[in-house]
mmCIF file of C-alpha atoms and ligand atoms in Angstrom:
data_model
loop_
_atom_site.group_PDB
_atom_site.id
_atom_site.type_symbol
_atom_site.label_atom_id
_atom_site.label_comp_id
_atom_site.label_asym_id
_atom_site.label_seq_id
_atom_site.Cartn_x
_atom_site.Cartn_y
_atom_site.Cartn_z
ATOM 1 C CA UNK A 1 154.946 66.207 -92.029
ATOM 2 C CA UNK A 2 155.966 63.419 -94.445
ATOM 3 C CA UNK A 3 153.428 63.592 -97.133
ATOM 4 C CA UNK A 4 151.094 61.457 -99.065
ATOM 5 C CA UNK A 5 152.034 61.142 -102.737
ATOM 6 C CA UNK A 6 152.117 64.446 -104.559
ATOM 7 C CA UNK A 7 148.674 65.542 -105.527
ATOM 8 C CA UNK A 8 146.997 62.800 -103.515
ATOM 9 C CA UNK A 9 143.929 63.737 -101.613
ATOM 10 C CA UNK A 10 141.486 61.786 -99.592
ATOM 11 C CA UNK A 11 139.889 61.405 -96.220
ATOM 12 C CA UNK A 12 142.056 62.446 -93.297
ATOM 13 C CA UNK A 13 142.566 60.766 -89.951
ATOM 14 C CA UNK A 14 140.686 62.944 -87.472
ATOM 15 C CA UNK A 15 141.218 61.178 -84.158
ATOM 16 C CA UNK A 16 143.051 58.310 -82.451
ATOM 17 C CA UNK A 17 141.669 56.905 -79.189
ATOM 18 C CA UNK A 18 142.855 54.067 -76.964
ATOM 19 C CA UNK A 19 141.557 51.786 -74.258
ATOM 20 C CA UNK A 20 143.020 48.827 -72.351
ATOM 21 C CA UNK A 21 141.125 45.814 -71.006
ATOM 22 C CA UNK A 22 142.593 43.238 -68.639
ATOM 23 C CA UNK A 23 140.766 39.920 -68.761
ATOM 24 C CA UNK A 24 141.485 37.159 -66.205
ATOM 25 C CA UNK A 25 142.389 33.749 -67.624
ATOM 26 C CA UNK A 26 139.859 30.930 -67.211
ATOM 27 C CA UNK A 27 142.506 28.885 -65.359
ATOM 28 C CA UNK A 28 146.136 29.478 -64.375
ATOM 29 C CA UNK A 29 148.234 29.604 -67.557
ATOM 30 C CA UNK A 30 151.954 29.062 -68.042
ATOM 31 C CA UNK A 31 154.371 27.971 -70.713
ATOM 32 C CA UNK A 32 158.017 27.017 -70.391
ATOM 33 C CA UNK A 33 159.241 30.440 -69.355
ATOM 34 C CA UNK A 34 156.326 32.580 -68.140
ATOM 35 C CA UNK A 35 153.156 32.274 -66.039
ATOM 36 C CA UNK A 36 150.157 34.630 -66.125
ATOM 37 C CA UNK A 37 146.660 34.952 -64.697
ATOM 38 C CA UNK A 38 145.341 37.723 -66.939
ATOM 39 C CA UNK A 39 145.857 39.148 -70.402
ATOM 40 C CA UNK A 40 145.583 42.788 -71.438
ATOM 41 C CA UNK A 41 144.077 43.802 -74.758
ATOM 42 C CA UNK A 42 145.065 47.300 -75.881
ATOM 43 C CA UNK A 43 142.543 48.679 -78.376
ATOM 44 C CA UNK A 44 143.132 51.551 -80.781
ATOM 45 C CA UNK A 45 140.365 53.285 -82.736
ATOM 46 C CA UNK A 46 141.201 55.647 -85.595
ATOM 47 C CA UNK A 47 138.416 57.850 -86.957
ATOM 48 C CA UNK A 48 137.960 59.622 -90.254
ATOM 49 C CA UNK A 49 134.694 61.537 -90.392
ATOM 50 C CA UNK A 50 132.010 59.104 -89.331
ATOM 51 C CA UNK A 51 134.075 55.983 -90.127
ATOM 52 C CA UNK A 52 136.182 54.243 -87.496
ATOM 53 C CA UNK A 53 138.883 51.573 -87.791
ATOM 54 C CA UNK A 54 139.848 49.207 -84.990
ATOM 55 C CA UNK A 55 143.260 47.749 -84.191
ATOM 56 C CA UNK A 56 144.707 46.100 -81.138
ATOM 57 C CA UNK A 57 147.689 44.463 -79.533
ATOM 58 C CA UNK A 58 148.242 42.310 -76.469
ATOM 59 C CA UNK A 59 150.636 43.877 -73.981
ATOM 60 C CA UNK A 60 150.972 46.076 -70.937
ATOM 61 C CA UNK A 61 148.283 48.740 -70.379
ATOM 62 C CA UNK A 62 150.981 51.388 -70.765
ATOM 63 C CA UNK A 63 151.033 50.524 -74.475
ATOM 64 C CA UNK A 64 147.941 52.719 -74.766
ATOM 65 C CA UNK A 65 149.911 55.663 -73.398
ATOM 66 C CA UNK A 66 152.596 55.079 -76.024
ATOM 67 C CA UNK A 67 149.913 55.478 -78.677
ATOM 68 C CA UNK A 68 148.525 58.595 -76.985
ATOM 69 C CA UNK A 69 151.886 60.215 -76.277
ATOM 70 C CA UNK A 70 154.028 59.157 -79.222
ATOM 71 C CA UNK A 71 151.912 58.085 -82.191
ATOM 72 C CA UNK A 72 148.567 59.847 -82.210
ATOM 73 C CA UNK A 73 149.950 63.215 -83.282
ATOM 74 C CA UNK A 74 151.953 61.548 -86.056
ATOM 75 C CA UNK A 75 148.853 59.981 -87.569
ATOM 76 C CA UNK A 76 146.151 62.639 -87.096
ATOM 77 C CA UNK A 77 145.856 64.844 -90.171
ATOM 78 C CA UNK A 78 147.322 62.269 -92.543
ATOM 79 C CA UNK A 79 145.520 60.782 -95.485
ATOM 80 C CA UNK A 80 143.720 57.729 -94.139
ATOM 81 C CA UNK A 81 144.330 55.818 -97.384
ATOM 82 C CA UNK A 82 148.136 55.960 -97.306
ATOM 83 C CA UNK A 83 148.823 53.484 -94.525
ATOM 84 C CA UNK A 84 152.450 52.690 -95.458
ATOM 85 C CA UNK A 85 153.267 56.411 -95.225
ATOM 86 C CA UNK A 86 151.737 56.553 -91.750
ATOM 87 C CA UNK A 87 153.601 53.406 -90.717
ATOM 88 C CA UNK A 88 156.918 54.863 -91.873
ATOM 89 C CA UNK A 89 156.247 58.178 -90.150
ATOM 90 C CA UNK A 90 155.444 56.389 -86.863
ATOM 91 C CA UNK A 91 158.555 54.278 -87.233
ATOM 92 C CA UNK A 92 160.709 57.377 -87.635
ATOM 93 C CA UNK A 93 158.968 59.284 -84.845
ATOM 94 C CA UNK A 94 159.745 56.688 -82.179
ATOM 95 C CA UNK A 95 163.469 56.402 -82.948
ATOM 96 C CA UNK A 96 164.471 57.351 -79.425
ATOM 97 C CA UNK A 97 161.296 56.226 -77.646
ATOM 98 C CA UNK A 98 162.219 53.667 -79.064
ATOM 99 C CA UNK A 99 161.309 50.898 -81.372
ATOM 100 C CA UNK A 100 162.543 48.570 -80.031
ATOM 101 C CA UNK A 101 163.583 49.771 -76.638
ATOM 102 C CA UNK A 102 161.209 51.572 -74.276
ATOM 103 C CA UNK A 103 161.185 48.659 -71.855
ATOM 104 C CA UNK A 104 164.822 47.811 -72.460
ATOM 105 C CA UNK A 105 165.867 51.155 -71.031
ATOM 106 C CA UNK A 106 165.002 50.107 -67.474
ATOM 107 C CA UNK A 107 165.912 46.457 -67.015
ATOM 108 C CA UNK A 108 167.832 43.979 -64.980
ATOM 109 C CA UNK A 109 167.577 40.206 -65.519
ATOM 110 C CA UNK A 110 164.560 39.627 -63.253
ATOM 111 C CA UNK A 111 162.718 42.405 -64.975
ATOM 112 C CA UNK A 112 163.942 41.108 -68.312
ATOM 113 C CA UNK A 113 162.108 37.830 -67.778
ATOM 114 C CA UNK A 114 159.003 39.460 -66.324
ATOM 115 C CA UNK A 115 158.384 41.705 -69.309
ATOM 116 C CA UNK A 116 158.702 38.984 -71.941
ATOM 117 C CA UNK A 117 155.359 39.864 -73.490
ATOM 118 C CA UNK A 118 155.276 43.515 -72.440
ATOM 119 C CA UNK A 119 157.636 43.286 -74.306
ATOM 120 C CA UNK A 120 161.336 43.108 -74.334
ATOM 121 C CA UNK A 121 161.879 44.848 -76.695
ATOM 122 C CA UNK A 122 158.542 45.725 -78.091
ATOM 123 C CA UNK A 123 156.213 47.975 -76.164
ATOM 124 C CA UNK A 124 156.516 50.637 -78.812
ATOM 125 C CA UNK A 125 156.331 48.102 -81.621
ATOM 126 C CA UNK A 126 153.062 46.814 -80.149
ATOM 127 C CA UNK A 127 151.652 50.334 -80.038
ATOM 128 C CA UNK A 128 152.737 51.046 -83.605
ATOM 129 C CA UNK A 129 151.291 47.736 -84.779
ATOM 130 C CA UNK A 130 147.910 48.461 -83.199
ATOM 131 C CA UNK A 131 147.690 51.840 -84.929
ATOM 132 C CA UNK A 132 148.763 50.347 -88.260
ATOM 133 C CA UNK A 133 146.115 47.622 -88.164
ATOM 134 C CA UNK A 134 143.472 50.170 -87.147
ATOM 135 C CA UNK A 135 144.440 52.277 -90.164
ATOM 136 C CA UNK A 136 144.108 49.299 -92.539
ATOM 137 C CA UNK A 137 140.695 48.541 -91.070
ATOM 138 C CA UNK A 138 139.722 52.216 -91.450
ATOM 139 C CA UNK A 139 140.811 52.274 -95.086
ATOM 140 C CA UNK A 140 138.842 49.134 -95.930
ATOM 141 C CA UNK A 141 135.771 50.542 -94.211
ATOM 142 C CA UNK A 142 136.114 53.864 -96.014
ATOM 143 C CA UNK A 143 136.198 51.940 -99.287
ATOM 144 C CA UNK A 144 133.404 49.631 -98.061
ATOM 145 C CA UNK A 145 135.437 46.504 -98.751
ATOM 146 C CA UNK A 146 136.298 43.501 -96.617
ATOM 147 C CA UNK A 147 139.969 43.912 -95.752
ATOM 148 C CA UNK A 148 140.926 40.766 -97.649
ATOM 149 C CA UNK A 149 139.361 42.232 -100.819
ATOM 150 C CA UNK A 150 141.273 45.469 -100.350
ATOM 151 C CA UNK A 151 144.515 43.500 -100.014
ATOM 152 C CA UNK A 152 143.523 40.955 -102.645
ATOM 153 C CA UNK A 153 142.958 37.339 -101.708
ATOM 154 C CA UNK A 154 145.556 34.673 -102.423
ATOM 155 C CA UNK A 155 143.474 31.858 -100.957
ATOM 156 C CA UNK A 156 139.814 31.217 -100.132
ATOM 157 C CA UNK A 157 140.440 30.078 -96.573
ATOM 158 C CA UNK A 158 142.999 30.217 -93.785
ATOM 159 C CA UNK A 159 143.977 26.978 -92.001
ATOM 160 C CA UNK A 160 144.161 27.300 -88.223
ATOM 161 C CA UNK A 161 145.650 25.185 -85.446
ATOM 162 C CA UNK A 162 144.366 24.918 -81.877
ATOM 163 C CA UNK A 163 146.956 26.315 -79.467
ATOM 164 C CA UNK A 164 146.955 25.942 -75.701
ATOM 165 C CA UNK A 165 148.022 22.909 -73.698
ATOM 166 C CA UNK A 166 149.500 25.073 -70.960
ATOM 167 C CA UNK A 167 151.998 23.512 -68.583
ATOM 168 C CA UNK A 168 149.620 24.384 -65.737
ATOM 169 C CA UNK A 169 146.952 22.023 -67.096
ATOM 170 C CA UNK A 170 146.446 18.613 -65.549
ATOM 171 C CA UNK A 171 145.920 15.546 -67.715
ATOM 172 C CA UNK A 172 142.160 15.924 -67.788
ATOM 173 C CA UNK A 173 142.112 19.574 -68.737
ATOM 174 C CA UNK A 174 144.668 19.112 -71.526
ATOM 175 C CA UNK A 175 142.754 16.121 -72.862
ATOM 176 C CA UNK A 176 139.471 18.034 -72.803
ATOM 177 C CA UNK A 177 140.956 21.010 -74.633
ATOM 178 C CA UNK A 178 142.683 18.982 -77.339
ATOM 179 C CA UNK A 179 139.650 16.783 -77.986
ATOM 180 C CA UNK A 180 137.526 19.923 -78.171
ATOM 181 C CA UNK A 181 139.563 21.193 -81.113
ATOM 182 C CA UNK A 182 140.090 17.919 -82.947
ATOM 183 C CA UNK A 183 136.940 15.905 -82.267
ATOM 184 C CA UNK A 184 134.352 18.644 -81.659
ATOM 185 C CA UNK A 185 135.522 21.422 -83.980
ATOM 186 C CA UNK A 186 137.306 19.331 -86.613
ATOM 187 C CA UNK A 187 140.581 21.292 -86.355
ATOM 188 C CA UNK A 188 143.179 18.706 -87.420
ATOM 189 C CA UNK A 189 146.243 20.300 -85.782
ATOM 190 C CA UNK A 190 147.014 21.327 -82.205
ATOM 191 C CA UNK A 191 149.904 22.653 -80.131
ATOM 192 C CA UNK A 192 150.889 22.248 -76.488
ATOM 193 C CA UNK A 193 153.439 24.067 -74.346
ATOM 194 C CA UNK A 194 156.515 22.194 -73.135
ATOM 195 C CA UNK A 195 159.871 23.032 -71.470
ATOM 196 C CA UNK A 196 158.041 23.496 -68.178
ATOM 197 C CA UNK A 197 160.024 25.528 -65.621
ATOM 198 C CA UNK A 198 162.781 26.450 -68.085
ATOM 199 C CA UNK A 199 163.237 22.883 -69.244
ATOM 200 C CA UNK A 200 163.755 21.427 -65.772
ATOM 201 C CA UNK A 201 160.653 19.191 -65.881
ATOM 202 C CA UNK A 202 161.444 17.329 -69.086
ATOM 203 C CA UNK A 203 160.032 13.996 -67.945
ATOM 204 C CA UNK A 204 156.633 15.668 -67.463
ATOM 205 C CA UNK A 205 156.992 17.321 -70.881
ATOM 206 C CA UNK A 206 157.467 13.859 -72.390
ATOM 207 C CA UNK A 207 154.444 12.438 -70.612
ATOM 208 C CA UNK A 208 152.285 15.340 -71.744
ATOM 209 C CA UNK A 209 153.403 14.892 -75.361
ATOM 210 C CA UNK A 210 152.429 11.219 -75.223
ATOM 211 C CA UNK A 211 149.119 12.119 -73.578
ATOM 212 C CA UNK A 212 148.431 14.718 -76.250
ATOM 213 C CA UNK A 213 149.058 12.199 -79.024
ATOM 214 C CA UNK A 214 146.707 9.797 -77.276
ATOM 215 C CA UNK A 215 144.001 12.504 -76.996
ATOM 216 C CA UNK A 216 144.037 13.522 -80.654
ATOM 217 C CA UNK A 217 144.616 10.129 -82.272
ATOM 218 C CA UNK A 218 146.976 9.337 -85.126
ATOM 219 C CA UNK A 219 145.511 11.540 -87.838
ATOM 220 C CA UNK A 220 145.852 15.024 -86.349
ATOM 221 C CA UNK A 221 149.078 17.026 -86.409
ATOM 222 C CA UNK A 222 150.770 17.613 -83.047
ATOM 223 C CA UNK A 223 152.982 20.646 -82.382
ATOM 224 C CA UNK A 224 155.042 21.684 -79.352
ATOM 225 C CA UNK A 225 156.241 25.103 -78.192
ATOM 226 C CA UNK A 226 159.122 25.407 -75.720
ATOM 227 C CA UNK A 227 159.015 29.219 -75.542
ATOM 228 C CA UNK A 228 162.798 29.261 -75.456
ATOM 229 C CA UNK A 229 162.986 27.082 -72.346
ATOM 230 C CA UNK A 230 165.446 24.380 -73.426
ATOM 231 C CA UNK A 231 169.170 24.330 -73.957
ATOM 232 C CA UNK A 232 170.431 23.584 -77.463
ATOM 233 C CA UNK A 233 171.525 20.009 -76.726
ATOM 234 C CA UNK A 234 168.427 19.288 -74.658
ATOM 235 C CA UNK A 235 166.286 20.258 -77.630
ATOM 236 C CA UNK A 236 168.307 18.087 -80.004
ATOM 237 C CA UNK A 237 168.088 15.102 -77.654
ATOM 238 C CA UNK A 238 164.297 15.433 -77.586
ATOM 239 C CA UNK A 239 164.002 14.995 -81.360
ATOM 240 C CA UNK A 240 163.789 11.204 -81.386
ATOM 241 C CA UNK A 241 160.952 11.348 -78.845
ATOM 242 C CA UNK A 242 159.159 13.948 -80.963
ATOM 243 C CA UNK A 243 159.515 11.710 -84.023
ATOM 244 C CA UNK A 244 158.199 8.750 -82.058
ATOM 245 C CA UNK A 245 155.021 10.718 -81.343
ATOM 246 C CA UNK A 246 154.772 12.228 -84.835
ATOM 247 C CA UNK A 247 155.372 15.766 -83.612
ATOM 248 C CA UNK A 248 155.960 17.913 -86.685
ATOM 249 C CA UNK A 249 156.503 21.444 -85.276
ATOM 250 C CA UNK A 250 159.048 22.456 -82.622
ATOM 251 C CA UNK A 251 158.590 26.119 -81.754
ATOM 252 C CA UNK A 252 161.286 28.178 -80.037
ATOM 253 C CA UNK A 253 163.250 25.195 -78.708
ATOM 254 C CA UNK A 254 165.704 27.837 -77.515
ATOM 255 C CA UNK A 255 165.337 31.607 -77.293
ATOM 256 C CA UNK A 256 164.447 33.285 -80.552
ATOM 257 C CA UNK A 257 167.361 35.608 -79.814
ATOM 258 C CA UNK A 258 169.691 32.604 -80.251
ATOM 259 C CA UNK A 259 169.702 32.363 -84.024
ATOM 260 C CA UNK A 260 172.848 30.209 -84.029
ATOM 261 C CA UNK A 261 171.241 27.788 -81.599
ATOM 262 C CA UNK A 262 168.034 27.591 -83.618
ATOM 263 C CA UNK A 263 170.079 26.884 -86.754
ATOM 264 C CA UNK A 264 172.053 24.136 -84.989
ATOM 265 C CA UNK A 265 168.857 22.501 -83.736
ATOM 266 C CA UNK A 266 167.247 22.787 -87.139
ATOM 267 C CA UNK A 267 170.243 21.095 -88.768
ATOM 268 C CA UNK A 268 170.307 18.292 -86.200
ATOM 269 C CA UNK A 269 166.606 17.422 -85.999
ATOM 270 C CA UNK A 270 163.924 16.065 -88.315
ATOM 271 C CA UNK A 271 161.082 18.133 -86.828
ATOM 272 C CA UNK A 272 160.284 21.554 -88.317
ATOM 273 C CA UNK A 273 161.755 24.369 -86.227
ATOM 274 C CA UNK A 274 159.693 27.570 -85.990
ATOM 275 C CA UNK A 275 160.261 30.999 -84.416
ATOM 276 C CA UNK A 276 159.628 34.675 -85.011
ATOM 277 C CA UNK A 277 156.907 35.739 -82.565
ATOM 278 C CA UNK A 278 159.321 38.219 -80.978
ATOM 279 C CA UNK A 279 160.241 39.851 -84.257
ATOM 280 C CA UNK A 280 159.590 43.560 -83.766
ATOM 281 C CA UNK A 281 161.327 44.877 -86.867
ATOM 282 C CA UNK A 282 161.636 43.796 -90.499
ATOM 283 C CA UNK A 283 165.438 43.414 -90.245
ATOM 284 C CA UNK A 284 164.992 40.800 -87.485
ATOM 285 C CA UNK A 285 163.193 38.557 -89.952
ATOM 286 C CA UNK A 286 165.941 38.993 -92.517
ATOM 287 C CA UNK A 287 168.433 37.888 -89.847
ATOM 288 C CA UNK A 288 166.225 34.940 -88.843
ATOM 289 C CA UNK A 289 166.024 33.777 -92.455
ATOM 290 C CA UNK A 290 169.664 34.567 -93.191
ATOM 291 C CA UNK A 291 170.765 32.433 -90.232
ATOM 292 C CA UNK A 292 168.881 29.416 -91.678
ATOM 293 C CA UNK A 293 167.299 29.268 -88.226
ATOM 294 C CA UNK A 294 163.762 28.090 -89.036
ATOM 295 C CA UNK A 295 161.705 25.842 -91.305
ATOM 296 C CA UNK A 296 158.692 28.155 -91.013
ATOM 297 C CA UNK A 297 158.652 31.839 -90.082
ATOM 298 C CA UNK A 298 156.220 33.024 -87.455
ATOM 299 C CA UNK A 299 155.251 36.676 -87.323
ATOM 300 C CA UNK A 300 152.814 38.514 -85.077
ATOM 301 C CA UNK A 301 150.820 41.323 -86.679
ATOM 302 C CA UNK A 302 150.349 42.915 -83.228
ATOM 303 C CA UNK A 303 154.110 43.210 -82.694
ATOM 304 C CA UNK A 304 156.014 43.227 -85.969
ATOM 305 C CA UNK A 305 154.833 46.642 -87.175
ATOM 306 C CA UNK A 306 151.267 45.802 -88.088
ATOM 307 C CA UNK A 307 149.732 44.524 -91.271
ATOM 308 C CA UNK A 308 152.072 46.698 -93.359
ATOM 309 C CA UNK A 309 155.158 44.901 -92.066
ATOM 310 C CA UNK A 310 153.536 41.451 -91.697
ATOM 311 C CA UNK A 311 152.968 41.343 -95.459
ATOM 312 C CA UNK A 312 156.611 42.300 -96.025
ATOM 313 C CA UNK A 313 157.729 39.504 -93.692
ATOM 314 C CA UNK A 314 155.614 37.113 -95.748
ATOM 315 C CA UNK A 315 157.360 38.314 -98.904
ATOM 316 C CA UNK A 316 160.789 37.912 -97.287
ATOM 317 C CA UNK A 317 159.851 34.384 -96.278
ATOM 318 C CA UNK A 318 158.578 33.571 -99.750
ATOM 319 C CA UNK A 319 161.830 34.795 -101.271
ATOM 320 C CA UNK A 320 163.632 32.271 -99.047
ATOM 321 C CA UNK A 321 161.299 29.456 -100.004
ATOM 322 C CA UNK A 322 159.599 29.571 -96.607
ATOM 323 C CA UNK A 323 156.044 29.636 -95.402
ATOM 324 C CA UNK A 324 154.737 32.042 -92.773
ATOM 325 C CA UNK A 325 152.490 31.262 -89.811
ATOM 326 C CA UNK A 326 150.450 33.917 -87.995
ATOM 327 C CA UNK A 327 151.174 34.123 -84.268
ATOM 328 C CA UNK A 328 148.225 34.562 -81.860
ATOM 329 C CA UNK A 329 145.609 37.386 -82.101
ATOM 330 C CA UNK A 330 143.880 35.209 -84.706
ATOM 331 C CA UNK A 331 141.124 37.607 -85.733
ATOM 332 C CA UNK A 332 143.574 40.378 -86.500
ATOM 333 C CA UNK A 333 145.639 38.074 -88.730
ATOM 334 C CA UNK A 334 142.874 36.372 -90.664
ATOM 335 C CA UNK A 335 142.502 38.827 -93.567
ATOM 336 C CA UNK A 336 146.237 39.340 -93.976
ATOM 337 C CA UNK A 337 146.780 35.587 -93.866
ATOM 338 C CA UNK A 338 144.270 35.110 -96.679
ATOM 339 C CA UNK A 339 146.258 37.574 -98.786
ATOM 340 C CA UNK A 340 149.578 35.701 -98.875
ATOM 341 C CA UNK A 341 150.319 32.658 -101.046
ATOM 342 C CA UNK A 342 152.933 31.130 -98.739
ATOM 343 C CA UNK A 343 150.805 30.833 -95.613
ATOM 344 C CA UNK A 344 151.099 27.669 -93.539
ATOM 345 C CA UNK A 345 148.505 28.443 -90.888
ATOM 346 C CA UNK A 346 147.223 30.727 -88.174
ATOM 347 C CA UNK A 347 147.490 30.103 -84.438
ATOM 348 C CA UNK A 348 144.053 29.708 -82.850
ATOM 349 C CA UNK A 349 145.374 30.593 -79.381
ATOM 350 C CA UNK A 350 143.041 29.642 -76.541
ATOM 351 C CA UNK A 351 143.639 32.757 -74.429
ATOM 352 C CA UNK A 352 143.156 35.222 -77.292
ATOM 353 C CA UNK A 353 140.255 33.368 -78.920
ATOM 354 C CA UNK A 354 138.402 33.504 -75.621
ATOM 355 C CA UNK A 355 139.019 37.252 -75.215
ATOM 356 C CA UNK A 356 138.217 38.084 -78.851
ATOM 357 C CA UNK A 357 134.974 36.095 -78.782
ATOM 358 C CA UNK A 358 133.965 37.829 -75.579
ATOM 359 C CA UNK A 359 134.896 41.417 -76.463
ATOM 360 C CA UNK A 360 134.288 41.633 -80.221
ATOM 361 C CA UNK A 361 131.367 41.264 -82.568
ATOM 362 C CA UNK A 362 132.258 39.658 -85.896
ATOM 363 C CA UNK A 363 134.522 36.824 -84.795
ATOM 364 C CA UNK A 364 135.167 33.846 -87.075
ATOM 365 C CA UNK A 365 134.192 30.180 -86.867
ATOM 366 C CA UNK A 366 137.127 27.752 -87.171
ATOM 367 C CA UNK A 367 134.975 24.628 -87.484
ATOM 368 C CA UNK A 368 136.588 22.240 -89.931
ATOM 369 C CA UNK A 369 140.046 23.691 -89.341
ATOM 370 C CA UNK A 370 139.915 26.918 -91.357
ATOM 371 C CA UNK A 371 138.396 30.400 -91.303
ATOM 372 C CA UNK A 372 137.066 32.315 -94.306
ATOM 373 C CA UNK A 373 137.528 36.030 -93.597
ATOM 374 C CA UNK A 374 135.444 38.487 -95.573
ATOM 375 C CA UNK A 375 132.856 36.025 -96.823
ATOM 376 C CA UNK A 376 130.062 37.804 -94.964
ATOM 377 C CA UNK A 377 130.886 40.986 -96.897
ATOM 378 C CA UNK A 378 131.400 43.089 -93.769
ATOM 379 C CA UNK A 379 133.808 45.987 -94.423
ATOM 380 C CA UNK A 380 137.261 46.033 -92.839
ATOM 381 C CA UNK A 381 138.212 43.058 -90.703
ATOM 382 C CA UNK A 382 134.604 42.928 -89.540
ATOM 383 C CA UNK A 383 135.354 43.279 -85.834
ATOM 384 C CA UNK A 384 133.769 45.801 -83.514
ATOM 385 C CA UNK A 385 134.105 46.186 -79.769
ATOM 386 C CA UNK A 386 131.205 44.976 -77.625
ATOM 387 C CA UNK A 387 131.273 48.019 -75.389
ATOM 388 C CA UNK A 388 129.066 46.698 -72.603
ATOM 389 C CA UNK A 389 130.907 43.390 -72.436
ATOM 390 C CA UNK A 390 134.286 45.118 -72.435
ATOM 391 C CA UNK A 391 133.634 47.860 -69.902
ATOM 392 C CA UNK A 392 134.009 45.738 -66.729
ATOM 393 C CA UNK A 393 137.549 44.810 -67.837
ATOM 394 C CA UNK A 394 138.671 48.338 -68.628
ATOM 395 C CA UNK A 395 141.911 49.389 -66.948
ATOM 396 C CA UNK A 396 142.835 52.475 -68.948
HETATM 397 MG MG1 MG L 1 155.139 30.512 -79.178
#
């Protein structure tokens, strides 16, 4: 077993347990390249003595089995304080399972599209990330510190942006959602989905952008996310329209696998280009930055390898003069986000916010456009599962 530092001693990880909860959406949801009617939260608990840490990822229920079958035995018996050692051991243990690659082993193109979030590649990375974040929470709780204090704060608060605006929404629903963030909650930045039906409904995309600008007024920032649904030239041609409506963030105009295309779009447009939510390994982010593909790096703590790797991605970005933005799962990012100097913001994603508020105690209030993790003094990330609320959604 790869060891903790020589002579180190400390509390050991005694047990790893998993559960999966599938929660229906509150309305049909779709972006440019995927539609869904439910979202699965995969929860990992790691226990040391009487102290328990909680981590999670969003993905297929089978992610829980990956933790049970591939990762649990790697982590149990290790020192609970040496999270990077556990992360590295998990990373090595899943070489063939693999990270990335469990889903990729059984695909054709139809399946390839269907498993976008499952993910392709990424099932194993999601499992590893959930265990890693649970271990960081466990360590902070063992030391009776808010996670942000354990990491060390770089900022007092974390700016958030409201994210939703699904392509399935009609004018009224989109308007209601956007006004809710900007006018009711005082969040001065919002994002909508575009590239409906793989970019084939561009005239509706344009109308929805104009409607969004109308809903939020002139002062708030407006972002768009194509989820890889456009072609390169289509994305470049849209730039003048985005400028006309003061859109300042263009996320995944083309697939995040197309680093050359992202770089071409970035060079040809005035809007900031962002990508990185499908980064499952640290080297991916080096390639993304090396390709000059983005103006802001996105990384998802529930996919990229957990908090351990998310902080390294932030450092890579900083070394390239870039900011980082946290992708989805907002409550799992908040403490890490407060610990990096080059943070732009955190995605306050409608679907995940709804699930996290329903299933967890200890969620944060984004009123005014920022969250302040750790200020209540609760140890760890402060989240705990509301067992009775969660049970009806349990699928594994
Ligand atoms: Mg996105």
